[in-house]
C-alpha positions as a Markdown table, in Angstrom:
| # | Residue | x | y | z |
|---|---|---|---|---|
| 1 | Met | 16.1 | -7.7 | 3.1 |
| 2 | Val | 13.9 | -7.0 | 0.1 |
| 3 | Glu | 13.7 | -9.8 | -2.5 |
| 4 | Pro | 15.3 | -8.1 | -5.6 |
| 5 | His | 14.0 | -10.7 | -8.0 |
| 6 | Pro | 10.4 | -11.6 | -7.3 |
| 7 | Thr | 9.1 | -14.8 | -8.8 |
| 8 | Val | 7.9 | -14.5 | -12.3 |
| 9 | Leu | 4.9 | -16.8 | -12.7 |
| 10 | Asp | 3.1 | -17.1 | -16.0 |
| 11 | Gly | 5.1 | -14.1 | -17.4 |
| 12 | Lys | 3.9 | -11.8 | -14.5 |
| 13 | Leu | 6.0 | -9.9 | -12.0 |
| 14 | Thr | 3.8 | -9.5 | -9.0 |
| 15 | Tyr | 4.3 | -7.4 | -5.9 |
| 16 | Val | 1.9 | -7.8 | -3.0 |
| 17 | Ser | 1.7 | -5.8 | 0.2 |
| 18 | Ser | 2.1 | -7.8 | 3.4 |
| 19 | Lys | -0.8 | -9.8 | 4.6 |
| 20 | Pro | -2.9 | -7.9 | 7.1 |
| 21 | Ser | -2.3 | -9.2 | 10.6 |
| 22 | Ser | -5.3 | -10.4 | 12.6 |
| 23 | Gly | -3.6 | -8.8 | 15.7 |
| 24 | Ala | -4.2 | -5.3 | 14.3 |
| 25 | Ala | -7.9 | -6.1 | 13.7 |
| 26 | Ile | -8.4 | -7.6 | 17.1 |
| 27 | Gly | -6.6 | -4.6 | 18.7 |
| 28 | Gly | -8.9 | -2.2 | 16.8 |
| 29 | Ile | -12.0 | -4.1 | 17.9 |
| 30 | Val | -10.8 | -4.1 | 21.5 |
| 31 | Ile | -10.1 | -0.4 | 21.4 |
| 32 | Ala | -13.6 | 0.3 | 19.9 |
| 33 | Leu | -15.3 | -1.8 | 22.5 |
| 34 | Gly | -13.3 | -0.3 | 25.3 |
| 35 | Leu | -14.3 | 3.2 | 24.2 |
| 36 | Met | -17.9 | 2.2 | 23.9 |
| 37 | Leu | -17.8 | 0.8 | 27.5 |
| 38 | Val | -16.1 | 3.9 | 28.9 |
| 39 | Phe | -18.5 | 6.4 | 27.4 |
| 40 | Ala | -21.6 | 4.2 | 28.0 |
| 41 | Lys | -20.8 | 4.1 | 31.7 |
| 42 | Gly | -19.7 | 7.8 | 31.9 |
| 43 | Ala | -16.5 | 6.8 | 33.6 |
| 44 | Thr | -14.4 | 9.5 | 32.0 |
| 45 | Gly | -14.7 | 11.9 | 34.9 |
| 46 | Thr | -15.1 | 14.8 | 32.5 |
| 47 | Val | -17.9 | 17.3 | 32.3 |
| 48 | Val | -19.5 | 16.2 | 29.0 |
| 49 | Thr | -23.2 | 16.3 | 28.4 |
| 50 | Pro | -24.7 | 13.0 | 27.4 |
| 51 | Ala | -25.4 | 14.3 | 23.9 |
| 52 | Gly | -21.7 | 15.4 | 23.6 |
| 53 | Ala | -20.5 | 12.0 | 24.8 |
| 54 | Ala | -22.8 | 10.2 | 22.3 |
| 55 | Gly | -21.4 | 12.3 | 19.5 |
| 56 | Leu | -17.9 | 11.7 | 20.6 |
| 57 | Leu | -18.5 | 8.0 | 20.8 |
| 58 | Ile | -19.9 | 7.9 | 17.3 |
| 59 | Ala | -16.9 | 9.8 | 16.0 |
| 60 | Leu | -14.5 | 7.4 | 17.8 |
| 61 | Val | -16.3 | 4.3 | 16.4 |
| 62 | Val | -16.1 | 5.7 | 12.9 |
| 63 | Leu | -12.4 | 6.4 | 13.4 |
| 64 | Ala | -11.8 | 2.9 | 14.7 |
| 65 | Ile | -13.7 | 1.4 | 11.7 |
| 66 | Ser | -11.7 | 3.5 | 9.3 |
| 67 | Leu | -8.5 | 2.4 | 11.0 |
| 68 | Leu | -9.5 | -1.3 | 10.6 |
| 69 | Leu | -10.4 | -0.9 | 7.0 |
| 70 | Thr | -7.0 | 0.8 | 6.3 |
| 71 | Val | -5.1 | -1.9 | 8.1 |
| 72 | Met | -7.0 | -4.8 | 6.5 |
| 73 | Arg | -6.4 | -3.5 | 2.9 |
| 74 | Arg | -4.0 | -5.5 | 0.7 |
| 75 | Trp | -2.5 | -4.0 | -2.5 |
| 76 | Thr | -1.3 | -6.0 | -5.5 |
| 77 | Val | 0.8 | -4.5 | -8.4 |
| 78 | Glu | 1.2 | -6.9 | -11.3 |
| 79 | Phe | 3.4 | -6.3 | -14.4 |
| 80 | Asp | 2.3 | -8.8 | -17.1 |
| 81 | Leu | 5.4 | -9.2 | -19.2 |
| 82 | Thr | 3.8 | -11.3 | -21.9 |
| 83 | Gly | 0.6 | -9.3 | -22.2 |
| 84 | Gln | 2.5 | -6.0 | -21.7 |
| 85 | Lys | 0.0 | -4.8 | -19.1 |
| 86 | Leu | 0.0 | -3.2 | -15.6 |
| 87 | Thr | -2.8 | -4.1 | -13.2 |
| 88 | Ile | -3.1 | -2.5 | -9.8 |
| 89 | Ser | -5.7 | -4.0 | -7.5 |
| 90 | Gln | -6.7 | -4.1 | -3.8 |
| 91 | Ser | -8.5 | -6.6 | -1.6 |
| 92 | Leu | -10.3 | -5.7 | 1.6 |
| 93 | Leu | -10.9 | -8.1 | 4.5 |
| 94 | Gly | -9.8 | -11.1 | 2.4 |
| 95 | Arg | -12.3 | -10.5 | -0.4 |
| 96 | Pro | -11.3 | -11.0 | -4.0 |
| 97 | Asn | -9.2 | -8.3 | -5.7 |
| 98 | Thr | -10.9 | -5.2 | -7.0 |
| 99 | Ile | -9.0 | -3.7 | -10.0 |
| 100 | Val | -8.1 | -0.1 | -9.3 |
| 101 | Phe | -6.1 | 0.5 | -12.5 |
| 102 | Asp | -5.5 | -1.5 | -15.6 |
| 103 | Cys | -3.4 | -0.3 | -18.6 |
| 104 | Pro | -0.8 | -1.2 | -21.1 |
| 105 | Leu | 2.9 | -1.0 | -20.0 |
| 106 | Asp | 3.6 | 1.8 | -22.5 |
| 107 | Glu | 1.2 | 4.0 | -20.4 |
| 108 | Cys | 3.9 | 3.9 | -17.6 |
| 109 | Ile | 6.2 | 6.9 | -17.8 |
| 110 | Arg | 8.7 | 5.7 | -15.2 |
| 111 | Val | 9.4 | 3.6 | -12.2 |
| 112 | Gly | 11.9 | 4.4 | -9.4 |
| 113 | Thr | 12.8 | 4.6 | -5.8 |
| 114 | Met | 11.4 | 7.2 | -3.5 |
| 115 | Glu | 12.7 | 8.4 | -0.1 |
| 116 | Tyr | 10.3 | 9.2 | 2.6 |
| 117 | Arg | 11.5 | 11.4 | 5.4 |
| 118 | Asn | 9.9 | 10.9 | 8.7 |
| 119 | Glu | 10.6 | 11.3 | 12.4 |
| 120 | Gly | 12.6 | 8.0 | 12.7 |
| 121 | Gly | 14.8 | 8.9 | 9.7 |
| 122 | Ala | 14.3 | 7.9 | 6.1 |
| 123 | Ser | 12.5 | 5.0 | 4.6 |
| 124 | Tyr | 12.5 | 3.8 | 1.0 |
| 125 | Gly | 9.9 | 2.6 | -1.4 |
| 126 | Ala | 9.2 | 2.0 | -5.1 |
| 127 | Tyr | 6.7 | 3.6 | -7.4 |
| 128 | Val | 5.3 | 3.6 | -10.9 |
| 129 | Glu | 4.1 | 6.8 | -12.6 |
| 130 | Leu | 1.5 | 6.8 | -15.3 |
| 131 | Lys | 0.9 | 9.1 | -18.3 |
| 132 | Gln | -2.7 | 9.8 | -17.1 |
| 133 | Gly | -1.1 | 11.2 | -13.9 |
| 134 | Gly | -0.5 | 9.9 | -10.5 |
| 135 | Lys | 2.2 | 7.8 | -8.8 |
| 136 | Tyr | 1.3 | 4.4 | -7.4 |
| 137 | Ser | 3.4 | 2.7 | -4.7 |
| 138 | Ile | 4.8 | -0.7 | -5.5 |
| 139 | Pro | 4.5 | -2.8 | -2.3 |
| 140 | Leu | 7.9 | -4.0 | -1.2 |
| 141 | Pro | 9.0 | -5.2 | 2.2 |
| 142 | Asn | 10.8 | -2.5 | 4.2 |
| 143 | Gly | 14.4 | -2.4 | 3.3 |
| 144 | Thr | 17.4 | -0.3 | 2.8 |
| 145 | Leu | 17.9 | 2.0 | -0.2 |
| 146 | Arg | 20.2 | -0.6 | -1.7 |
| 147 | Asp | 17.5 | -3.4 | -1.4 |
| 148 | Val | 14.8 | -1.3 | -2.9 |
| 149 | Ser | 17.1 | -0.1 | -5.7 |
| 150 | Leu | 17.9 | -3.7 | -6.6 |
| 151 | Ala | 14.2 | -4.5 | -6.8 |
| 152 | Val | 13.6 | -1.4 | -9.1 |
| 153 | Ser | 16.6 | -2.3 | -11.3 |
| 154 | His | 15.2 | -5.8 | -11.8 |
| 155 | Leu | 11.8 | -4.3 | -12.7 |
| 156 | Val | 13.3 | -1.8 | -15.2 |
| 157 | Arg | 15.3 | -4.7 | -16.9 |
| 158 | Ala | 12.1 | -6.8 | -17.1 |
| 159 | Thr | 9.7 | -4.2 | -18.4 |
| 160 | Gly | 11.9 | -1.6 | -20.2 |
| 161 | Ile | 10.1 | 1.2 | -18.3 |
| 162 | Pro | 12.5 | 4.2 | -17.7 |
| 163 | Arg | 13.8 | 4.8 | -14.2 |
| 164 | Phe | 13.7 | 8.0 | -12.2 |
| 165 | Asp | 14.5 | 8.1 | -8.5 |
| 166 | Thr | 13.1 | 10.9 | -6.3 |
| 167 | Val | 13.2 | 12.2 | -2.8 |
| 168 | Ala | 9.9 | 13.2 | -1.2 |
């Protein structure tokens, strides 16, 4: 269940994406090393020229690195209630946060829930939309529409930002 009332510390409502798991990183590294061994030994049994295999190997390594960087990224959305400010930041591989966006709360047009339709059914999330354009996801644990809606309701009461729920 999603925590509808996150802890307010120092007048800040903070939402942080889940901590990257080391299992995903280790899995990605194992896959990349396995691919390198398979193509280095030529054990694929396919008719690929050495130059083609090297190009394919490089492409697969780049894809594996890209996957690792995506998995190891952690997002933070912070609503400063006393300073009336929104800060969106990310950290990569445990490094300190890099600020992606920083603006006053009155730059926020709306917050709301969003439904994402996928193969396994529907999933729900929260977002904040800015005057300058663009919607930014608010990291919440996976939950039901009711759970996410409660979290957004709390955010609306705390910040005064208008609410608008959408379906993607």
